[in-house]
Amino acid sequence: MRLTQGTFSFLPDLTDEQILKQVEYALDKGFAVGIEYTDDPHPRNTFWEMHGNPMFDLQDPAGVLMEIKDCRKAFPNHYIRVTAFDSTHGVESVVLSFIVNRPQDEPGFRLVRSEGPGRQIHYRIEGYAAQARPEGARY
């Protein structure tokens, strides 16, 4: 199952050249770029681990690509994403996010149904990888 989170998630994986163009776009807009990774890409897991510090003052997209490659080398079997943060007053949030690395095997999620009092039905999403192995050893 292919994880579909963030911009471009329904497209084939971006090449390094395409990633460079997207980073260039973000930097041209004045956004700060950050690189994050996780082995638990649950849709509600919005806080991934930071790889290094956010690059607030960096203006060279090649420097960001170098950091992405370092993160890929350190975490080859994790999901890695690039985020662009707009710090202008009134926005102050992530405005662009896309995945730049995936594990070879993406086990996916399942929908779990449970019944509560008064015929209430509750649904939750569970990741197959999160149940199979502990954090840090999922892929």
GROMACS .gro file of N, CA and C in nm:
model
  417
    1MET      N    1   0.084  -0.117   0.000
    1MET     CA    2   0.000   0.000   0.000
    1MET      C    3   0.089   0.124   0.000
    2ARG      N    4   0.066   0.212  -0.091
    2ARG     CA    5   0.145   0.334  -0.102
    2ARG      C    6   0.085   0.443  -0.012
    3LEU      N    7   0.167   0.496   0.077
    3LEU     CA    8   0.124   0.602   0.167
    3LEU      C    9   0.099   0.730   0.087
    4THR      N   10  -0.016   0.792   0.108
    4THR     CA   11  -0.049   0.914   0.036
    4THR      C   12  -0.072   1.027   0.135
    5GLN      N   13   0.036   1.092   0.172
    5GLN     CA   14   0.031   1.208   0.261
    5GLN      C   15   0.112   1.321   0.199
    6GLY      N   16   0.060   1.440   0.205
    6GLY     CA   17   0.134   1.555   0.156
    6GLY      C   18   0.113   1.579   0.007
    7THR      N   19   0.175   1.684  -0.039
    7THR     CA   20   0.169   1.723  -0.179
    7THR      C   21   0.238   1.617  -0.264
    8PHE      N   22   0.191   1.595  -0.381
    8PHE     CA   23   0.248   1.502  -0.480
    8PHE      C   24   0.238   1.355  -0.441
    9SER      N   25   0.164   1.321  -0.336
    9SER     CA   26   0.164   1.183  -0.287
    9SER      C   27   0.095   1.085  -0.381
   10PHE      N   28   0.014   1.134  -0.471
   10PHE     CA   29  -0.053   1.044  -0.565
   10PHE      C   30   0.027   1.029  -0.695
   11LEU      N   31   0.138   1.101  -0.704
   11LEU     CA   32   0.224   1.093  -0.821
   11LEU      C   33   0.337   0.993  -0.796
   12PRO      N   34   0.406   0.952  -0.901
   12PRO     CA   35   0.526   0.869  -0.878
   12PRO      C   36   0.628   0.947  -0.795
   13ASP      N   37   0.719   0.876  -0.732
   13ASP     CA   38   0.820   0.941  -0.648
   13ASP      C   39   0.895   1.047  -0.728
   14LEU      N   40   0.924   1.159  -0.661
   14LEU     CA   41   0.996   1.268  -0.726
   14LEU      C   42   1.144   1.231  -0.743
   15THR      N   43   1.201   1.272  -0.853
   15THR     CA   44   1.345   1.256  -0.874
   15THR      C   45   1.416   1.366  -0.794
   16ASP      N   46   1.547   1.351  -0.777
   16ASP     CA   47   1.623   1.454  -0.706
   16ASP      C   48   1.614   1.588  -0.778
   17GLU      N   49   1.608   1.586  -0.909
   17GLU     CA   50   1.595   1.710  -0.986
   17GLU      C   51   1.461   1.777  -0.958
   18GLN      N   52   1.355   1.698  -0.950
   18GLN     CA   53   1.223   1.754  -0.920
   18GLN      C   54   1.216   1.804  -0.776
   19ILE      N   55   1.280   1.732  -0.685
   19ILE     CA   56   1.286   1.777  -0.546
   19ILE      C   57   1.358   1.910  -0.538
   20LEU      N   58   1.468   1.922  -0.610
   20LEU     CA   59   1.545   2.046  -0.613
   20LEU      C   60   1.459   2.164  -0.660
   21LYS      N   61   1.376   2.141  -0.761
   21LYS     CA   62   1.288   2.246  -0.813
   21LYS      C   63   1.183   2.288  -0.708
   22GLN      N   64   1.129   2.192  -0.636
   22GLN     CA   65   1.030   2.224  -0.533
   22GLN      C   66   1.093   2.300  -0.417
   23VAL      N   67   1.214   2.261  -0.379
   23VAL     CA   68   1.286   2.332  -0.273
   23VAL      C   69   1.319   2.473  -0.319
   24GLU      N   70   1.360   2.487  -0.443
   24GLU     CA   71   1.389   2.619  -0.499
   24GLU      C   72   1.264   2.709  -0.494
   25TYR      N   73   1.149   2.651  -0.529
   25TYR     CA   74   1.023   2.725  -0.521
   25TYR      C   75   0.998   2.773  -0.378
   26ALA      N   76   1.015   2.682  -0.280
   26ALA     CA   77   0.990   2.716  -0.139
   26ALA      C   78   1.085   2.826  -0.092
   27LEU      N   79   1.211   2.816  -0.129
   27LEU     CA   80   1.308   2.917  -0.088
   27LEU      C   81   1.280   3.051  -0.155
   28ASP      N   82   1.239   3.048  -0.281
   28ASP     CA   83   1.204   3.172  -0.351
   28ASP      C   84   1.086   3.244  -0.284
   29LYS      N   85   0.997   3.167  -0.222
   29LYS     CA   86   0.882   3.224  -0.152
   29LYS      C   87   0.920   3.272  -0.012
   30GLY      N   88   1.043   3.245   0.031
   30GLY     CA   89   1.087   3.287   0.164
   30GLY      C   90   1.052   3.189   0.274
   31PHE      N   91   1.018   3.065   0.238
   31PHE     CA   92   0.982   2.964   0.337
   31PHE      C   93   1.107   2.903   0.399
   32ALA      N   94   1.098   2.863   0.525
   32ALA     CA   95   1.204   2.787   0.590
   32ALA      C   96   1.180   2.639   0.560
   33VAL      N   97   1.285   2.566   0.529
   33VAL     CA   98   1.272   2.427   0.490
   33VAL      C   99   1.325   2.337   0.602
   34GLY      N  100   1.253   2.229   0.627
   34GLY     CA  101   1.295   2.131   0.726
   34GLY      C  102   1.284   1.991   0.668
   35ILE      N  103   1.362   1.900   0.725
   35ILE     CA  104   1.360   1.760   0.682
   35ILE      C  105   1.322   1.675   0.802
   36GLU      N  106   1.225   1.586   0.783
   36GLU     CA  107   1.174   1.503   0.892
   36GLU      C  108   1.170   1.358   0.848
   37TYR      N  109   1.173   1.267   0.946
   37TYR     CA  110   1.167   1.123   0.916
   37TYR      C  111   1.085   1.052   1.022
   38THR      N  112   1.030   0.936   0.986
   38THR     CA  113   0.955   0.854   1.081
   38THR      C  114   0.948   0.710   1.032
   39ASP      N  115   0.922   0.620   1.127
   39ASP     CA  116   0.891   0.482   1.088
   39ASP      C  117   0.745   0.451   1.123
   40ASP      N  118   0.671   0.552   1.165
   40ASP     CA  119   0.528   0.538   1.193
   40ASP      C  120   0.452   0.650   1.123
   41PRO      N  121   0.416   0.630   0.996
   41PRO     CA  122   0.352   0.737   0.920
   41PRO      C  123   0.200   0.742   0.937
   42HIS      N  124   0.151   0.705   1.055
   42HIS     CA  125   0.007   0.710   1.080
   42HIS      C  126  -0.046   0.849   1.045
   43PRO      N  127  -0.163   0.858   0.983
   43PRO     CA  128  -0.216   0.989   0.942
   43PRO      C  129  -0.226   1.091   1.056
   44ARG      N  130  -0.243   1.046   1.178
   44ARG     CA  131  -0.251   1.139   1.291
   44ARG      C  132  -0.114   1.168   1.352
   45ASN      N  133  -0.011   1.102   1.304
   45ASN     CA  134   0.124   1.128   1.352
   45ASN      C  135   0.181   1.244   1.270
   46THR      N  136   0.150   1.365   1.311
   46THR     CA  137   0.196   1.482   1.236
   46THR      C  138   0.333   1.530   1.280
   47PHE      N  139   0.381   1.483   1.395
   47PHE     CA  140   0.510   1.527   1.447
   47PHE      C  141   0.614   1.420   1.421
   48TRP      N  142   0.684   1.431   1.309
   48TRP     CA  143   0.791   1.339   1.276
   48TRP      C  144   0.920   1.390   1.340
   49GLU      N  145   1.022   1.306   1.343
   49GLU     CA  146   1.152   1.345   1.398
   49GLU      C  147   1.222   1.441   1.302
   50MET      N  148   1.285   1.544   1.357
   50MET     CA  149   1.360   1.640   1.274
   50MET      C  150   1.499   1.585   1.243
   51HIS      N  151   1.540   1.599   1.120
   51HIS     CA  152   1.678   1.567   1.082
   51HIS      C  153   1.753   1.699   1.078
   52GLY      N  154   1.831   1.724   1.181
   52GLY     CA  155   1.900   1.852   1.190
   52GLY      C  156   1.803   1.961   1.231
   53ASN      N  157   1.845   2.083   1.213
   53ASN     CA  158   1.760   2.198   1.245
   53ASN      C  159   1.689   2.249   1.122
   54PRO      N  160   1.576   2.318   1.141
   54PRO     CA  161   1.512   2.381   1.025
   54PRO      C  162   1.608   2.481   0.962
   55MET      N  163   1.604   2.490   0.831
   55MET     CA  164   1.699   2.574   0.757
   55MET      C  165   1.636   2.710   0.728
   56PHE      N  166   1.635   2.797   0.830
   56PHE     CA  167   1.571   2.928   0.819
   56PHE      C  168   1.647   3.022   0.726
   57ASP      N  169   1.779   3.017   0.730
   57ASP     CA  170   1.859   3.115   0.656
   57ASP      C  171   1.918   3.060   0.527
   58LEU      N  172   1.895   2.934   0.498
   58LEU     CA  173   1.956   2.873   0.380
   58LEU      C  174   1.886   2.924   0.254
   59GLN      N  175   1.965   2.962   0.154
   59GLN     CA  176   1.910   3.011   0.027
   59GLN      C  177   1.946   2.924  -0.092
   60ASP      N  178   2.028   2.821  -0.070
   60ASP     CA  179   2.076   2.736  -0.178
   60ASP      C  180   2.002   2.602  -0.176
   61PRO      N  181   1.920   2.572  -0.277
   61PRO     CA  182   1.848   2.445  -0.279
   61PRO      C  183   1.940   2.324  -0.279
   62ALA      N  184   2.060   2.338  -0.333
   62ALA     CA  185   2.155   2.226  -0.334
   62ALA      C  186   2.194   2.187  -0.191
   63GLY      N  187   2.198   2.284  -0.100
   63GLY     CA  188   2.228   2.255   0.040
   63GLY      C  189   2.119   2.171   0.104
   64VAL      N  190   1.994   2.200   0.069
   64VAL     CA  191   1.881   2.122   0.120
   64VAL      C  192   1.888   1.980   0.064
   65LEU      N  193   1.917   1.967  -0.065
   65LEU     CA  194   1.927   1.834  -0.126
   65LEU      C  195   2.040   1.754  -0.060
   66MET      N  196   2.149   1.820  -0.025
   66MET     CA  197   2.258   1.752   0.045
   66MET      C  198   2.210   1.698   0.180
   67GLU      N  199   2.129   1.777   0.252
   67GLU     CA  200   2.074   1.732   0.380
   67GLU      C  201   1.976   1.616   0.361
   68ILE      N  202   1.898   1.620   0.254
   68ILE     CA  203   1.806   1.509   0.222
   68ILE      C  204   1.886   1.381   0.199
   69LYS      N  205   1.994   1.390   0.124
   69LYS     CA  206   2.078   1.273   0.097
   69LYS      C  207   2.141   1.220   0.224
   70ASP      N  208   2.183   1.310   0.314
   70ASP     CA  209   2.237   1.267   0.443
   70ASP      C  210   2.132   1.193   0.525
   71CYS      N  211   2.009   1.244   0.523
   71CYS     CA  212   1.900   1.179   0.596
   71CYS      C  213   1.868   1.043   0.534
   72ARG      N  214   1.869   1.034   0.402
   72ARG     CA  215   1.846   0.904   0.336
   72ARG      C  216   1.953   0.803   0.375
   73LYS      N  217   2.076   0.851   0.386
   73LYS     CA  218   2.187   0.762   0.423
   73LYS      C  219   2.171   0.713   0.567
   74ALA      N  220   2.128   0.803   0.656
   74ALA     CA  221   2.112   0.769   0.797
   74ALA      C  222   1.987   0.684   0.822
   75PHE      N  223   1.881   0.707   0.745
   75PHE     CA  224   1.753   0.638   0.766
   75PHE      C  225   1.697   0.586   0.633
   76PRO      N  226   1.765   0.488   0.573
   76PRO     CA  227   1.723   0.443   0.439
   76PRO      C  228   1.588   0.373   0.437
   77ASN      N  229   1.543   0.319   0.550
   77ASN     CA  230   1.418   0.244   0.553
   77ASN      C  231   1.307   0.319   0.625
   78HIS      N  232   1.315   0.450   0.628
   78HIS     CA  233   1.214   0.534   0.691
   78HIS      C  234   1.146   0.622   0.586
   79TYR      N  235   1.033   0.675   0.624
   79TYR     CA  236   0.971   0.779   0.544
   79TYR      C  237   1.042   0.909   0.575
   80ILE      N  238   1.076   0.983   0.471
   80ILE     CA  239   1.141   1.113   0.488
   80ILE      C  240   1.059   1.214   0.409
   81ARG      N  241   1.034   1.329   0.473
   81ARG     CA  242   0.959   1.433   0.403
   81ARG      C  243   1.027   1.568   0.420
   82VAL      N  244   1.002   1.654   0.325
   82VAL     CA  245   1.048   1.791   0.327
   82VAL      C  246   0.927   1.877   0.361
   83THR      N  247   0.944   1.970   0.454
   83THR     CA  248   0.837   2.063   0.488
   83THR      C  249   0.886   2.205   0.466
   84ALA      N  250   0.796   2.290   0.423
   84ALA     CA  251   0.826   2.432   0.403
   84ALA      C  252   0.736   2.512   0.496
   85PHE      N  253   0.797   2.594   0.578
   85PHE     CA  254   0.725   2.670   0.681
   85PHE      C  255   0.721   2.818   0.642
   86ASP      N  256   0.600   2.872   0.639
   86ASP     CA  257   0.582   3.015   0.610
   86ASP      C  258   0.567   3.088   0.742
   87SER      N  259   0.663   3.172   0.774
   87SER     CA  260   0.662   3.241   0.904
   87SER      C  261   0.599   3.380   0.898
   88THR      N  262   0.538   3.415   0.786
   88THR     CA  263   0.477   3.548   0.778
   88THR      C  264   0.358   3.558   0.873
   89HIS      N  265   0.339   3.677   0.924
   89HIS     CA  266   0.232   3.700   1.021
   89HIS      C  267   0.096   3.663   0.958
   90GLY      N  268   0.019   3.587   1.031
   90GLY     CA  269  -0.112   3.545   0.983
   90GLY      C  270  -0.112   3.406   0.922
   91VAL      N  271   0.005   3.354   0.885
   91VAL     CA  272   0.014   3.218   0.831
   91VAL      C  273   0.080   3.129   0.936
   92GLU      N  274   0.208   3.145   0.955
   92GLU     CA  275   0.287   3.077   1.058
   92GLU      C  276   0.257   2.927   1.066
   93SER      N  277   0.268   2.860   0.954
   93SER     CA  278   0.245   2.715   0.953
   93SER      C  279   0.311   2.652   0.830
   94VAL      N  280   0.307   2.520   0.828
   94VAL     CA  281   0.361   2.445   0.714
   94VAL      C  282   0.268   2.466   0.594
   95VAL      N  283   0.326   2.509   0.483
   95VAL     CA  284   0.246   2.536   0.363
   95VAL      C  285   0.276   2.438   0.250
   96LEU      N  286   0.382   2.359   0.265
   96LEU     CA  287   0.418   2.262   0.163
   96LEU      C  288   0.487   2.145   0.232
   97SER      N  289   0.448   2.025   0.197
   97SER     CA  290   0.507   1.905   0.256
   97SER      C  291   0.501   1.793   0.153
   98PHE      N  292   0.613   1.724   0.133
   98PHE     CA  293   0.612   1.613   0.039
   98PHE      C  294   0.715   1.507   0.079
   99ILE      N  295   0.684   1.383   0.048
   99ILE     CA  296   0.768   1.269   0.084
   99ILE      C  297   0.879   1.255  -0.020
  100VAL      N  298   1.003   1.236   0.029
  100VAL     CA  299   1.118   1.221  -0.060
  100VAL      C  300   1.185   1.084  -0.045
  101ASN      N  301   1.138   1.002   0.049
  101ASN     CA  302   1.195   0.868   0.067
  101ASN      C  303   1.089   0.779   0.131
  102ARG      N  304   1.085   0.654   0.086
  102ARG     CA  305   0.991   0.554   0.139
  102ARG      C  306   1.066   0.423   0.163
  103PRO      N  307   1.020   0.344   0.259
  103PRO     CA  308   1.077   0.210   0.271
  103PRO      C  309   1.035   0.125   0.151
  104GLN      N  310   1.113   0.022   0.121
  104GLN     CA  311   1.079  -0.062   0.005
  104GLN      C  312   0.944  -0.129   0.022
  105ASP      N  313   0.915  -0.173   0.144
  105ASP     CA  314   0.788  -0.241   0.172
  105ASP      C  315   0.703  -0.150   0.259
  106GLU      N  316   0.588  -0.108   0.205
  106GLU     CA  317   0.495  -0.025   0.281
  106GLU      C  318   0.375  -0.112   0.319
  107PRO      N  319   0.371  -0.160   0.444
  107PRO     CA  320   0.265  -0.255   0.480
  107PRO      C  321   0.125  -0.197   0.485
  108GLY      N  322   0.110  -0.069   0.511
  108GLY     CA  323  -0.022  -0.007   0.507
  108GLY      C  324  -0.094  -0.005   0.641
  109PHE      N  325  -0.225   0.018   0.634
  109PHE     CA  326  -0.308   0.035   0.752
  109PHE      C  327  -0.433  -0.050   0.740
  110ARG      N  328  -0.497  -0.072   0.854
  110ARG     CA  329  -0.626  -0.141   0.852
  110ARG      C  330  -0.726  -0.060   0.933
  111LEU      N  331  -0.851  -0.073   0.899
  111LEU     CA  332  -0.959  -0.007   0.968
  111LEU      C  333  -1.017  -0.106   1.069
  112VAL      N  334  -1.018  -0.068   1.196
  112VAL     CA  335  -1.066  -0.156   1.303
  112VAL      C  336  -1.199  -0.101   1.354
  113ARG      N  337  -1.297  -0.188   1.357
  113ARG     CA  338  -1.431  -0.149   1.402
  113ARG      C  339  -1.456  -0.207   1.540
  114SER      N  340  -1.513  -0.126   1.628
  114SER     CA  341  -1.552  -0.176   1.760
  114SER      C  342  -1.688  -0.117   1.795
  115GLU      N  343  -1.762  -0.193   1.874
  115GLU     CA  344  -1.896  -0.149   1.913
  115GLU      C  345  -1.894  -0.103   2.057
  116GLY      N  346  -1.968   0.004   2.084
  116GLY     CA  347  -1.977   0.059   2.218
  116GLY      C  348  -2.119   0.051   2.269
  117PRO      N  349  -2.142   0.110   2.385
  117PRO     CA  350  -2.278   0.106   2.441
  117PRO      C  351  -2.378   0.179   2.351
  118GLY      N  352  -2.501   0.132   2.355
  118GLY     CA  353  -2.606   0.198   2.277
  118GLY      C  354  -2.590   0.183   2.127
  119ARG      N  355  -2.529   0.075   2.084
  119ARG     CA  356  -2.510   0.046   1.942
  119ARG      C  357  -2.417   0.144   1.872
  120GLN      N  358  -2.334   0.212   1.948
  120GLN     CA  359  -2.236   0.301   1.887
  120GLN      C  360  -2.128   0.219   1.819
  121ILE      N  361  -2.088   0.264   1.704
  121ILE     CA  362  -1.981   0.197   1.631
  121ILE      C  363  -1.865   0.295   1.620
  122HIS      N  364  -1.747   0.249   1.658
  122HIS     CA  365  -1.627   0.332   1.654
  122HIS      C  366  -1.528   0.271   1.555
  123TYR      N  367  -1.458   0.356   1.483
  123TYR     CA  368  -1.357   0.312   1.388
  123TYR      C  369  -1.224   0.377   1.424
  124ARG      N  370  -1.117   0.302   1.404
  124ARG     CA  371  -0.984   0.358   1.422
  124ARG      C  372  -0.891   0.296   1.317
  125ILE      N  373  -0.784   0.367   1.288
  125ILE     CA  374  -0.687   0.320   1.191
  125ILE      C  375  -0.564   0.271   1.266
  126GLU      N  376  -0.517   0.152   1.231
  126GLU     CA  377  -0.396   0.096   1.291
  126GLU      C  378  -0.297   0.063   1.180
  127GLY      N  379  -0.173   0.095   1.204
  127GLY     CA  380  -0.069   0.062   1.108
  127GLY      C  381  -0.019  -0.080   1.129
  128TYR      N  382  -0.008  -0.156   1.022
  128TYR     CA  383   0.045  -0.292   1.034
  128TYR      C  384   0.188  -0.291   1.086
  129ALA      N  385   0.269  -0.199   1.040
  129ALA     CA  386   0.408  -0.193   1.082
  129ALA      C  387   0.421  -0.161   1.231
  130ALA      N  388   0.334  -0.074   1.283
  130ALA     CA  389   0.341  -0.035   1.424
  130ALA      C  390   0.306  -0.151   1.515
  131GLN      N  391   0.223  -0.242   1.469
  131GLN     CA  392   0.187  -0.357   1.551
  131GLN      C  393   0.289  -0.470   1.542
  132ALA      N  394   0.357  -0.479   1.430
  132ALA     CA  395   0.448  -0.591   1.407
  132ALA      C  396   0.578  -0.579   1.484
  133ARG      N  397   0.632  -0.456   1.495
  133ARG     CA  398   0.763  -0.437   1.557
  133ARG      C  399   0.763  -0.311   1.641
  134PRO      N  400   0.856  -0.300   1.736
  134PRO     CA  401   0.864  -0.179   1.818
  134PRO      C  402   0.921  -0.062   1.739
  135GLU      N  403   0.902   0.058   1.794
  135GLU     CA  404   0.952   0.180   1.731
  135GLU      C  405   1.101   0.168   1.705
  136GLY      N  406   1.144   0.211   1.587
  136GLY     CA  407   1.285   0.204   1.550
  136GLY      C  408   1.323   0.075   1.479
  137ALA      N  409   1.235  -0.025   1.479
  137ALA     CA  410   1.267  -0.153   1.415
  137ALA      C  411   1.155  -0.196   1.322
  138ARG      N  412   1.082  -0.102   1.267
  138ARG     CA  413   0.964  -0.137   1.189
  138ARG      C  414   0.992  -0.170   1.044
  139TYR      N  415   1.100  -0.117   0.988
  139TYR     CA  416   1.126  -0.143   0.846
  139TYR      C  417   1.265  -0.199   0.829
   0.00000   0.00000   0.00000
